[in-house]
mmCIF file of C-alpha atoms and ligand atoms in Angstrom:
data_model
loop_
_atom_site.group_PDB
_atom_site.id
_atom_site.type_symbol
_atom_site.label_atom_id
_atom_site.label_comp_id
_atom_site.label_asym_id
_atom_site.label_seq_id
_atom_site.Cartn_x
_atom_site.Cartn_y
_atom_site.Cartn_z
ATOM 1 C CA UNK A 606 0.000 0.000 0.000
ATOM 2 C CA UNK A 607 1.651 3.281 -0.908
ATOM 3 C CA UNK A 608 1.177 6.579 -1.210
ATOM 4 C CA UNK A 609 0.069 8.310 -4.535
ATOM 5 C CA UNK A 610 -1.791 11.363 -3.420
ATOM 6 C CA UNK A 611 -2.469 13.704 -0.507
ATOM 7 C CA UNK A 612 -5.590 15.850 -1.331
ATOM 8 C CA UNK A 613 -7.107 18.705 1.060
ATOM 9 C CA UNK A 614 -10.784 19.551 1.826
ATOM 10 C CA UNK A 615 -12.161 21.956 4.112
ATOM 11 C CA UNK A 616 -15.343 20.408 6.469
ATOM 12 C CA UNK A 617 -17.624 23.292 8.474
ATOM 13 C CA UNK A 618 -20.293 22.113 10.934
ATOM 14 C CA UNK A 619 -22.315 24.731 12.640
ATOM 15 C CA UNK A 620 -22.043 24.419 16.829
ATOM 16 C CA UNK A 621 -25.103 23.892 18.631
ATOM 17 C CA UNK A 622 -24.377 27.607 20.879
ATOM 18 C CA UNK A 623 -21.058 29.657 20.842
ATOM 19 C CA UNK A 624 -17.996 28.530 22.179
ATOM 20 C CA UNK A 625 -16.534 30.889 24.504
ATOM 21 C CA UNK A 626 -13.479 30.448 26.238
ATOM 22 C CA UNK A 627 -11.240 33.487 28.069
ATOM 23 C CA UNK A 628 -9.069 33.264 24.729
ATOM 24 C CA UNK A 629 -12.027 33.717 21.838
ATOM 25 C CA UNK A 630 -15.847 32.811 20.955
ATOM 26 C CA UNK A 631 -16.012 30.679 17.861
ATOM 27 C CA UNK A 632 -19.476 29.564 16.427
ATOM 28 C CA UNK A 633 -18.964 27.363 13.879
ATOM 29 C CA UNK A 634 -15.963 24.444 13.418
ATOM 30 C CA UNK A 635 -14.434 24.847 10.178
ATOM 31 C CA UNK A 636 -11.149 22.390 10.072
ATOM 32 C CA UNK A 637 -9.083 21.433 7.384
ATOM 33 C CA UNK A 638 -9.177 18.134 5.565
ATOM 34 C CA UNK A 639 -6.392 16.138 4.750
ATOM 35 C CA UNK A 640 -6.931 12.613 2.099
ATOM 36 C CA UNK A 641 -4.189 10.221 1.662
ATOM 37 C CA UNK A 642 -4.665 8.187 -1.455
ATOM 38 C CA UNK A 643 -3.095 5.201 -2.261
ATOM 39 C CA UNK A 644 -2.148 2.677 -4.944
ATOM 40 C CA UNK A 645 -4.649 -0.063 -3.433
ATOM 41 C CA UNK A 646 -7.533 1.923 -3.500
ATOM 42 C CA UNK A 647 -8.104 2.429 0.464
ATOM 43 C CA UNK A 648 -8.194 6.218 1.497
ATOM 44 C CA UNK A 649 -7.063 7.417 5.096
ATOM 45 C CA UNK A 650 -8.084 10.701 6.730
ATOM 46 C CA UNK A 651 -7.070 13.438 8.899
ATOM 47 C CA UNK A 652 -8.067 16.314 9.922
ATOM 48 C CA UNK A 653 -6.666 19.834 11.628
ATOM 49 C CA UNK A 654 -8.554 23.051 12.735
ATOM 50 C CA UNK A 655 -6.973 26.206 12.867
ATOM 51 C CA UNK A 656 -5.799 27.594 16.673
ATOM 52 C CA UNK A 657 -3.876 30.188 15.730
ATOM 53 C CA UNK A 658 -4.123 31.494 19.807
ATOM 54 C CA UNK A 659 -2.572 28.382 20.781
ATOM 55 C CA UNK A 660 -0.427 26.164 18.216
ATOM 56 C CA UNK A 661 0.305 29.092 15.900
ATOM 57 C CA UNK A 662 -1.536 26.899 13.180
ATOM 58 C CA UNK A 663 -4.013 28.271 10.824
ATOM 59 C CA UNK A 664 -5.335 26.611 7.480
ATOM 60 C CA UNK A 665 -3.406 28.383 4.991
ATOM 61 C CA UNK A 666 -0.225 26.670 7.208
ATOM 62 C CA UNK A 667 -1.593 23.534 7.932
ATOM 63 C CA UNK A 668 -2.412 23.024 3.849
ATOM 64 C CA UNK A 669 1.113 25.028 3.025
ATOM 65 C CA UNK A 670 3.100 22.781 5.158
ATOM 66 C CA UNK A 671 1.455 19.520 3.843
ATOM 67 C CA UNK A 672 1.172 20.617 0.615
ATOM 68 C CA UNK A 673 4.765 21.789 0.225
ATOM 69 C CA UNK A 674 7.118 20.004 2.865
ATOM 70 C CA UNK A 675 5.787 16.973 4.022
ATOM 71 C CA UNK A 676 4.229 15.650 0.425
ATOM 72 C CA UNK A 677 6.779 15.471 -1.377
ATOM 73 C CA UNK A 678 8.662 13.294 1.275
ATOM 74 C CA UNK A 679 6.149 11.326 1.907
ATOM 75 C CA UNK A 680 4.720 10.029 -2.132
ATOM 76 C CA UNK A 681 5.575 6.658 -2.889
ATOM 77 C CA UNK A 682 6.646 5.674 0.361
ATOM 78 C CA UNK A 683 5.082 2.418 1.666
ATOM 79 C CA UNK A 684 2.028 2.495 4.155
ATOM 80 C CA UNK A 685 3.371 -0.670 6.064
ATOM 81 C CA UNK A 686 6.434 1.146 7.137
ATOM 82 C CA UNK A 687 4.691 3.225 9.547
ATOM 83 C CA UNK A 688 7.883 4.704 12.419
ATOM 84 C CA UNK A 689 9.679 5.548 9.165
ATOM 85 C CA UNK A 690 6.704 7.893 7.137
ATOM 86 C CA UNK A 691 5.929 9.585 11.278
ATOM 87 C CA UNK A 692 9.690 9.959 11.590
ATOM 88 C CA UNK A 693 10.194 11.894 8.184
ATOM 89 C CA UNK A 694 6.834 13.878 9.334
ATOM 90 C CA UNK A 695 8.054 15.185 12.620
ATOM 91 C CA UNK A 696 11.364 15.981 11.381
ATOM 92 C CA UNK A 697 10.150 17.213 8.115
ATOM 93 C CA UNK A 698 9.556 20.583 9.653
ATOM 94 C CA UNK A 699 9.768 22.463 12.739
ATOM 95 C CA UNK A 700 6.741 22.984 15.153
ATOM 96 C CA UNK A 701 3.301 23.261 12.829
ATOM 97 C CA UNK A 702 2.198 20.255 15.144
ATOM 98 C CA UNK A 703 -1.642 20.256 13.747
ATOM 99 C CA UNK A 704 -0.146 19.847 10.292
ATOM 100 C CA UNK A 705 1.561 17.078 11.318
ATOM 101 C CA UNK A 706 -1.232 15.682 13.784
ATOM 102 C CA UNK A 707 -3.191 15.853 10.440
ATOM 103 C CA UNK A 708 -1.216 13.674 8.367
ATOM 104 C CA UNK A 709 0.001 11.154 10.757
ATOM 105 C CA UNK A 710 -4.262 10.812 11.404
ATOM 106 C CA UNK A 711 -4.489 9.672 8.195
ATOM 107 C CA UNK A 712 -1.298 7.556 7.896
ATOM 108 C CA UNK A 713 -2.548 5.707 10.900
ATOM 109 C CA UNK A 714 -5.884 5.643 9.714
ATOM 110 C CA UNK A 715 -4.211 3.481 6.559
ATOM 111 C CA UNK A 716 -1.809 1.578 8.852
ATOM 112 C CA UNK A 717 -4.864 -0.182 10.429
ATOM 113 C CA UNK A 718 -6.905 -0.574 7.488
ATOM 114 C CA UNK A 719 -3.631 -2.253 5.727
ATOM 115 C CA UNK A 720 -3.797 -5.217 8.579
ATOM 116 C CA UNK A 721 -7.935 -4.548 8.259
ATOM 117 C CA UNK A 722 -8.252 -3.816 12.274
ATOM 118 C CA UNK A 723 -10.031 -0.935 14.256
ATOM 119 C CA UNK A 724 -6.942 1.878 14.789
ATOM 120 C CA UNK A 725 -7.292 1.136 18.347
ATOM 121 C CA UNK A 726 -6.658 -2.465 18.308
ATOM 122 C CA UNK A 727 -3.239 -1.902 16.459
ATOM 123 C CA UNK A 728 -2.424 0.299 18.915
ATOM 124 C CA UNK A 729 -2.626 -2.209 21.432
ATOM 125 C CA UNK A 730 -6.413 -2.809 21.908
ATOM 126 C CA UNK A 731 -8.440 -1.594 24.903
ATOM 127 C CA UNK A 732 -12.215 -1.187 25.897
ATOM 128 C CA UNK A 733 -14.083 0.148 23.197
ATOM 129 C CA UNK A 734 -15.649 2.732 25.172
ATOM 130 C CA UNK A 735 -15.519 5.948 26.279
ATOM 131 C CA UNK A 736 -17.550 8.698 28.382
ATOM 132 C CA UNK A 737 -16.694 12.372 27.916
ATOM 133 C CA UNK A 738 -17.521 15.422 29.609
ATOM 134 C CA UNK A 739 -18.817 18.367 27.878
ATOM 135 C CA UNK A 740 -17.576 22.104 27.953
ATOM 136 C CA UNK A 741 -19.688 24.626 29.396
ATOM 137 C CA UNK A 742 -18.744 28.401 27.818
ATOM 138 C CA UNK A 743 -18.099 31.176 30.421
ATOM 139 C CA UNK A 744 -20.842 33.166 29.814
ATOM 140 C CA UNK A 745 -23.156 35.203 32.503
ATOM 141 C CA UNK A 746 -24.116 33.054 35.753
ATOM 142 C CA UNK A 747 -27.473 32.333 34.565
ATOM 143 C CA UNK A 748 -26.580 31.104 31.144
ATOM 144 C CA UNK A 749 -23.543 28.952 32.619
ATOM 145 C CA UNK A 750 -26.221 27.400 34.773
ATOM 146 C CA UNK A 751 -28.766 26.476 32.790
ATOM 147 C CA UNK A 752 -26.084 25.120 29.818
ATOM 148 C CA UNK A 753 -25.110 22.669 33.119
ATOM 149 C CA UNK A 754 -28.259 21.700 33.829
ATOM 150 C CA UNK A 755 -29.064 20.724 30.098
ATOM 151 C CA UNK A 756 -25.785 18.838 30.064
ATOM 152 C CA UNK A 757 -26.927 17.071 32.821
ATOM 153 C CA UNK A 758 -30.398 16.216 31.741
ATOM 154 C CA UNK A 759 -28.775 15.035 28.479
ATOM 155 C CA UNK A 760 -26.405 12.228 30.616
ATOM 156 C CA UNK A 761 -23.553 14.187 31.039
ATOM 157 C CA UNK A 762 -21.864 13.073 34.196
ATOM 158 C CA UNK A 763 -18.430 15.556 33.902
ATOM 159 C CA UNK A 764 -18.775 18.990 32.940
ATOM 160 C CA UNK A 765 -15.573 21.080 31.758
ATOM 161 C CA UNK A 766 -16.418 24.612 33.051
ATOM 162 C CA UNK A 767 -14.288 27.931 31.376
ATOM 163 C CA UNK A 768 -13.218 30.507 33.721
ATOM 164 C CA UNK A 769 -10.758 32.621 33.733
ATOM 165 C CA UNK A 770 -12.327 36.053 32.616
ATOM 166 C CA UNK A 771 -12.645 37.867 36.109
ATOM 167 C CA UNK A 772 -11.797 36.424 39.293
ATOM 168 C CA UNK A 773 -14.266 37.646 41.679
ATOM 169 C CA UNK A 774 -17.369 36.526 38.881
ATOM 170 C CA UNK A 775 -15.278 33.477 38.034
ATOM 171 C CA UNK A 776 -15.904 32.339 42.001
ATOM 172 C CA UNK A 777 -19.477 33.194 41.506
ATOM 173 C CA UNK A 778 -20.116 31.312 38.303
ATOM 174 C CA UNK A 779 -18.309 28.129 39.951
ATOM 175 C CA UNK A 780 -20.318 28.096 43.187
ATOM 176 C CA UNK A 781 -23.386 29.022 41.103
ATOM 177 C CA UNK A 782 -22.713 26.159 39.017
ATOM 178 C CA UNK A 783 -21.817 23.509 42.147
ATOM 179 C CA UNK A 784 -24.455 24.460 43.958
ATOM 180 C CA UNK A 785 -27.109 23.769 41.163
ATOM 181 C CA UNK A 786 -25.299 20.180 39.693
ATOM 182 C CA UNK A 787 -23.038 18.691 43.267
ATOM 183 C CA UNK A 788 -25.181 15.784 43.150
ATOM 184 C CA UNK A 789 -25.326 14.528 39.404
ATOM 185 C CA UNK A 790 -21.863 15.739 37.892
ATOM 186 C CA UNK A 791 -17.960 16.168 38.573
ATOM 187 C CA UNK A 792 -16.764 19.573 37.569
ATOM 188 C CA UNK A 793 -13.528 20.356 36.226
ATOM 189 C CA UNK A 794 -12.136 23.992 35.521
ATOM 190 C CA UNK A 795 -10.220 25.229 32.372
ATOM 191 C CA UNK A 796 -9.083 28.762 32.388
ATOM 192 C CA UNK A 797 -7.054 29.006 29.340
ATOM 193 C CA UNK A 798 -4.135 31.127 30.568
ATOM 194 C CA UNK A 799 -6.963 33.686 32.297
ATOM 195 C CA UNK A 800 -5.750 33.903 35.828
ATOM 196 C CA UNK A 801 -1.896 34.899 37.581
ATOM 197 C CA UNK A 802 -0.224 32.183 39.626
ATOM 198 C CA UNK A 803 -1.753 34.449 42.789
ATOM 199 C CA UNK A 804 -5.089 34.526 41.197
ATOM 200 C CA UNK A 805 -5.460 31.223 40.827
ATOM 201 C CA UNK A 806 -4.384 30.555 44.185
ATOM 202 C CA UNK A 807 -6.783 32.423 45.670
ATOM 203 C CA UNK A 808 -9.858 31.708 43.393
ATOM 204 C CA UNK A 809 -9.333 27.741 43.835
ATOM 205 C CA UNK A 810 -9.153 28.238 48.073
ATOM 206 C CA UNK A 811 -11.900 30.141 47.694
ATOM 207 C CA UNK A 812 -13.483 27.830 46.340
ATOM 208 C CA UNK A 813 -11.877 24.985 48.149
ATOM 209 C CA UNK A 814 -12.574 26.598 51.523
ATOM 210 C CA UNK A 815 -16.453 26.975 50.494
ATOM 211 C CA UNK A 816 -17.094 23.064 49.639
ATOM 212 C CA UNK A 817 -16.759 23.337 46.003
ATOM 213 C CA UNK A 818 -15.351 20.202 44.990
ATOM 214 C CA UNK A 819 -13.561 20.489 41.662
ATOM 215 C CA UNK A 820 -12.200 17.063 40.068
ATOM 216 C CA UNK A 821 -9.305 19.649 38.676
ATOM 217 C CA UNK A 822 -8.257 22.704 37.144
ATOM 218 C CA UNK A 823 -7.054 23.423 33.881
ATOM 219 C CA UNK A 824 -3.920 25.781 32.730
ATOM 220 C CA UNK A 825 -4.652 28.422 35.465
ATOM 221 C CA UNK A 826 -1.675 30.838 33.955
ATOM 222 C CA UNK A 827 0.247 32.209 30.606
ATOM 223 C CA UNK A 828 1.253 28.939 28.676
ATOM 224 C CA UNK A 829 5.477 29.387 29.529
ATOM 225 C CA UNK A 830 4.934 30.027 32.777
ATOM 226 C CA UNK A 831 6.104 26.954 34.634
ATOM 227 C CA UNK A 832 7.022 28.807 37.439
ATOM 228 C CA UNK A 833 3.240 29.920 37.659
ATOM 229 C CA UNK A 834 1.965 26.244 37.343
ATOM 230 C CA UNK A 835 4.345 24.891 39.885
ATOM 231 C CA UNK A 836 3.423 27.843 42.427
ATOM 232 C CA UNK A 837 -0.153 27.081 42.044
ATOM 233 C CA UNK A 838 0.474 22.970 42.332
ATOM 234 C CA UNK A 839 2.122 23.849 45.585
ATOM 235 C CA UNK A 840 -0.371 25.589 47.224
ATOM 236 C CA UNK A 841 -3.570 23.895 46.732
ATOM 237 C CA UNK A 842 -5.263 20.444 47.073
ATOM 238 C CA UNK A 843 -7.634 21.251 43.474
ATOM 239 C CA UNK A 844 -4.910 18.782 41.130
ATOM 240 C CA UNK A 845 -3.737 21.435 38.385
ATOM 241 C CA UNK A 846 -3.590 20.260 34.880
ATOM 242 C CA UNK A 847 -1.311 21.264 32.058
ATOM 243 C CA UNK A 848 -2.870 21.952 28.954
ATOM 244 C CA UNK A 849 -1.023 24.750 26.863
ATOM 245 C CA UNK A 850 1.730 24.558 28.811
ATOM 246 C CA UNK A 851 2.506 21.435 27.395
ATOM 247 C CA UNK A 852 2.995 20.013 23.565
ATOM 248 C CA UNK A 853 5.217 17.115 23.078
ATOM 249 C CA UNK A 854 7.834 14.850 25.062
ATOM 250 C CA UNK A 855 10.458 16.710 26.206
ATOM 251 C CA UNK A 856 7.750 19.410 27.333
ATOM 252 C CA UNK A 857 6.265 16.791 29.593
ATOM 253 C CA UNK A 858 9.024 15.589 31.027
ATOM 254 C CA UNK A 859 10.790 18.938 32.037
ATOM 255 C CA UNK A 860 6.612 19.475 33.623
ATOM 256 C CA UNK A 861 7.168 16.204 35.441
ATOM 257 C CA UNK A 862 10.261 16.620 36.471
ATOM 258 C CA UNK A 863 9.378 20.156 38.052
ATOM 259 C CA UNK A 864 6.482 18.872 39.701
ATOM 260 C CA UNK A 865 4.781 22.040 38.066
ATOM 261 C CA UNK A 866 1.382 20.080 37.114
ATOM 262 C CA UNK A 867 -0.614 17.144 38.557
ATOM 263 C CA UNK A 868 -1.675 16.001 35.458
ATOM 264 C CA UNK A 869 -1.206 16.357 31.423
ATOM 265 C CA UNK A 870 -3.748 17.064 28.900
ATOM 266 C CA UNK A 871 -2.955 15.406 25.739
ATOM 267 C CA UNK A 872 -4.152 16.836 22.272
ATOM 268 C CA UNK A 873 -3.055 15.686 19.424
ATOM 269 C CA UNK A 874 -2.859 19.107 17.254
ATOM 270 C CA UNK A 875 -0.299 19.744 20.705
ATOM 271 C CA UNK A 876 1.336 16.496 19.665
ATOM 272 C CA UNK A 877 2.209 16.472 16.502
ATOM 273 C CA UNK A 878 -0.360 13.748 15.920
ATOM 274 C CA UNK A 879 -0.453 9.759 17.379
ATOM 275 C CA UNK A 880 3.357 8.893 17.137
ATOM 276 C CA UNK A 881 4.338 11.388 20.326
ATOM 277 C CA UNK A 882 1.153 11.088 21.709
ATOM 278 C CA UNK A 883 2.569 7.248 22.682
ATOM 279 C CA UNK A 884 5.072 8.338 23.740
ATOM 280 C CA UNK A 885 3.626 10.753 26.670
ATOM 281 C CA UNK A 886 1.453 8.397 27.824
ATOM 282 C CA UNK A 887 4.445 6.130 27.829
ATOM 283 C CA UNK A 888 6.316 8.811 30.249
ATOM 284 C CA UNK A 889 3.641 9.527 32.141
ATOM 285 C CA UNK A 890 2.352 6.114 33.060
ATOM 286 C CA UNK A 891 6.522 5.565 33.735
ATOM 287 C CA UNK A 892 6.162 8.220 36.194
ATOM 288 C CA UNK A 893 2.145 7.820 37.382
ATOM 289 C CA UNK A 894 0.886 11.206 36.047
ATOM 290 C CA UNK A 895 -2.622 11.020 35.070
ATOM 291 C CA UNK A 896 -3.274 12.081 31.450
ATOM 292 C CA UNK A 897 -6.377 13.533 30.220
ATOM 293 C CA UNK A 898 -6.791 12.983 26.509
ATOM 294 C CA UNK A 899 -8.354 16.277 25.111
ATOM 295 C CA UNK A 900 -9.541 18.057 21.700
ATOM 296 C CA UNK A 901 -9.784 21.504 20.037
ATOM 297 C CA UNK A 902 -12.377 22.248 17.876
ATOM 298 C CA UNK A 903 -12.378 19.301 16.285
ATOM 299 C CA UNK A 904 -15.337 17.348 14.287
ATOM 300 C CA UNK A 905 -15.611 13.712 14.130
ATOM 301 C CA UNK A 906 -12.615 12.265 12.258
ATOM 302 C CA UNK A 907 -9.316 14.080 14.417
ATOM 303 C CA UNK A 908 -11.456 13.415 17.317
ATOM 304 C CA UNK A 909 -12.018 9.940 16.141
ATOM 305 C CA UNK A 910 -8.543 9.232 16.005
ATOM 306 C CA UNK A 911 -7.963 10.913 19.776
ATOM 307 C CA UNK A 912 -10.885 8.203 20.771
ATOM 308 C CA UNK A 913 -9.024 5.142 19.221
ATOM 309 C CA UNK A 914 -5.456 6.814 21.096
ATOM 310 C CA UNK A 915 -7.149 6.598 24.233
ATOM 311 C CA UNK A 916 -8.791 3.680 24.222
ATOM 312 C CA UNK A 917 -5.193 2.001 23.604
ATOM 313 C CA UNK A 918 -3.922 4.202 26.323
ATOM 314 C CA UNK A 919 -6.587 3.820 29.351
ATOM 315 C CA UNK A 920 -4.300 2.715 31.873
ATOM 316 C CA UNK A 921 -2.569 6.255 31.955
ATOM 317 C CA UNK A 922 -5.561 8.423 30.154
ATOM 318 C CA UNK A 923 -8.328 8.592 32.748
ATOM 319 C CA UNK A 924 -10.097 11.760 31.652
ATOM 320 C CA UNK A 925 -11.671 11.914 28.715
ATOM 321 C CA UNK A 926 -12.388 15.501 26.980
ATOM 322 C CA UNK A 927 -13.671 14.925 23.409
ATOM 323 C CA UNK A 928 -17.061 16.802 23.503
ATOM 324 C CA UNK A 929 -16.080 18.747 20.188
ATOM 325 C CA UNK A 930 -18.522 15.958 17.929
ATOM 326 C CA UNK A 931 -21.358 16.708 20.893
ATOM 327 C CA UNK A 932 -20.786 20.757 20.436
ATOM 328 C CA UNK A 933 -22.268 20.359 16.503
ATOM 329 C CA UNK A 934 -25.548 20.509 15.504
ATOM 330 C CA UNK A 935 -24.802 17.315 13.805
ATOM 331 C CA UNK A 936 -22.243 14.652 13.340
ATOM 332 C CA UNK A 937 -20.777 15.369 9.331
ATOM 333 C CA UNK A 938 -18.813 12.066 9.103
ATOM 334 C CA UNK A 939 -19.918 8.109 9.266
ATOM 335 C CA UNK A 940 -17.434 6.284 10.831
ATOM 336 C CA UNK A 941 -16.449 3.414 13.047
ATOM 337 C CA UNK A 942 -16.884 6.224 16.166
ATOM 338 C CA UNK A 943 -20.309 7.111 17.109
ATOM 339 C CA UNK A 944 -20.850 9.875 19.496
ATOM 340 C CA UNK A 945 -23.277 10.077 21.338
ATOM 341 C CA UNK A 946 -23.484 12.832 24.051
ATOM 342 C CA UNK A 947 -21.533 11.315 26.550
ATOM 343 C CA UNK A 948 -20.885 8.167 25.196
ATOM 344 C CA UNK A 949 -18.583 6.771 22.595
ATOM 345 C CA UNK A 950 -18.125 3.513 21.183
ATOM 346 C CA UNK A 951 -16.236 2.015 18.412
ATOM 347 C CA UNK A 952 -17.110 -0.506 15.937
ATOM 348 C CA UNK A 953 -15.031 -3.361 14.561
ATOM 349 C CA UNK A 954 -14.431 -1.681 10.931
ATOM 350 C CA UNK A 955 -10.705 -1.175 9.905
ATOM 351 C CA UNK A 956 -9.000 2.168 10.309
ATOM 352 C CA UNK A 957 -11.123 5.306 11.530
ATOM 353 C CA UNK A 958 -14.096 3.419 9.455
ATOM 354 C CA UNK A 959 -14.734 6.681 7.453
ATOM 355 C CA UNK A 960 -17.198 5.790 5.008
ATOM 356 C CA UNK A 961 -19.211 9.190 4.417
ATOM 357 C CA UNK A 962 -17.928 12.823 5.317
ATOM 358 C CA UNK A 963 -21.374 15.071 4.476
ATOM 359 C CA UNK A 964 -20.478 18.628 3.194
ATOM 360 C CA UNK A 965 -16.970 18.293 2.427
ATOM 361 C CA UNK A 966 -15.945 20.590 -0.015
ATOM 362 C CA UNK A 967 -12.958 19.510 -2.031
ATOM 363 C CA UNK A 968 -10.328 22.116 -2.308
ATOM 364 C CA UNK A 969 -8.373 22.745 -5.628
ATOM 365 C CA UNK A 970 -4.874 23.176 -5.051
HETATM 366 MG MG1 LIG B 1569 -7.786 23.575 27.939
#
């Protein structure tokens, strides 16, 4: 099975209400594309949305760096020799990680189709299942609680709560939200860089001190500041979780090393795609950190592949954060992953099982 063409589409699927996070609002996904072709007739596929506030990656780069860099080195080669096509794709070009998370999707996505398995089971197999939690957009109190309570009501046992616009309403909008759900869901916190290392401090005792429970919370401070994360780790019981602050391997180790976060939240568009995704979990389950596995805004075929990753990887990946299939109106692609709300399941078919993506539009370049 080799390589004979790499083809780019752009997918857009409206979101059921805004996304609103202390970094942007976003309202619909719109995420680049990427189809493999191959000599044998099977297609694989990947797929990359733009974050330009967090990877630096935006569709014009992700389809520029594919297009022109990692294309060329990649035609012809053979499908079967999979650490040799991810090696020449991380070292094909510096950083652009969703580029590369995009590609290596679909290489994988061929990989197990080649020895006609489910992704996950070549990756070392695992429980087919999966419950996520959902986000719930920092908005005003009200709103925050009633988008809670409808999470709830539609089986959502984990909600994923964004803070991190104003400290004193942030505090509100937390014990608001506790004191209406406590009984029928966990709550974690993400606030995306919002807060300073003293901030945070204080907002989480606050909280702490008042009963709120929260199962964690999420890149209190400014991405490179370690020093930030570690003070905050320190000082309260709340385990702290690395998201931006981290990308690939040697970030997570100098994390671990530092003590400067309970736990890592793996993305693949952080990654570089499935190849150095292995190998955090590998370090962290070498060292006992807890991984959570997370998305962007992704639809239903990058998130797919994140589903398969942490199946294989659910004695280290205990949180699960792919809700960005249950923030569409609807599902675009057919696949072996169905979503639904909180639960996820995978079928037996080979690959990512993408049969159908529904308004793709093919771009000509
Ligand atoms: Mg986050």
């Amino acid at each position: 099975m080799r390589i004979t063409d790499i083809k780019f589409a752009m997918l857009k699927v409206p979101l059921r209400t805004a996304f609103k996070t202390a970094l942007r609002t976003v309202s619909e996904i719109e995420d680049v594309i990427v189809i493999v072709e191959t000599d044998t007739g099977h297609t694989g596929y990947g797929e990359a949305p733009a974050t330009a506030a967090i990877t630096g990656d935006t569709h014009g780069s992700i389809i520029e760096a594919i297009k022109v860099i990692i294309k060329p080195a990649i035609i012809g080669k053979d499908i079967s020799n999979l650490n040799e096509l991810t090696e020449i794709i991380q070292s094909s070009i510096v950083k652009n990680y969703s580029a590369k998370a995009a590609i290596e999707i679909a290489i994988y996505d061929l990989f197990a189709q080649l020895y006609n398995a489910p992704l996950y089971k070549i990756l070392g197999g695992g429980e087919p299942s999966l419950a996520t939690d959902i986000t719930i957009s920092v908005d005003y109190i009200d709103k925050m609680v009633e988008d809670s309570r409808n999470a709830v009501a539609k089986g959502f046992e984990t909600l994923k709560i964004k803070v991190g616009k104003d400290i004193g309403l942030d505090i509100e909008r937390v014990k608001a939200i506790y004191a209406a759900v406590k009984d029928s869901a966990i709550l974690r916190l993400d606030a995306n860089l919002g807060w300073t290392a003293k901030e945070a401090v204080y907002a989480i005792r606050n909280l702490e001190d008042s009963g709120v429970k929260l199962e964690l919370v999420e890149q209190p401070v400014r991405a490179d500041d370690l020093d930030g994360m570690k003070y905050i780790t320190e000082r309260v019981h709340s385990p702290i979780m690395a998201d931006e602050s981290t990308f690939g391997p040697k970030e997570v180790i100098e994390l671990i090393k530092m003590r400067a976060a309970d736990i890592i939240n793996i993305k693949l568009m952080k990654t570089g795609g499935i190849s150095n995704a292995i190998k955090i979990a590998d370090i962290a389950a070498t060292y006992d950190v807890e991984c959570m596995i997370g998305c962007m805004l992704e639809s239903s075929i990058s998130v797919a592949a994140a589903v398969h990753f942490a199946v294989s990887k659910s004695n280290i990946i205990s949180k699960i954060d792919l809700d960005g299939p249950s923030l569409c109106q609807y599902d675009p692609v057919t696949s072996g992953v169905n979503f639904n709300n909180s639960e996820i399941t995978i079928t037996d078919a080979p690959g990512l099982g993408i049969e159908h993506i529904k308004g793709l539009q093919m771009l000509d370049i």
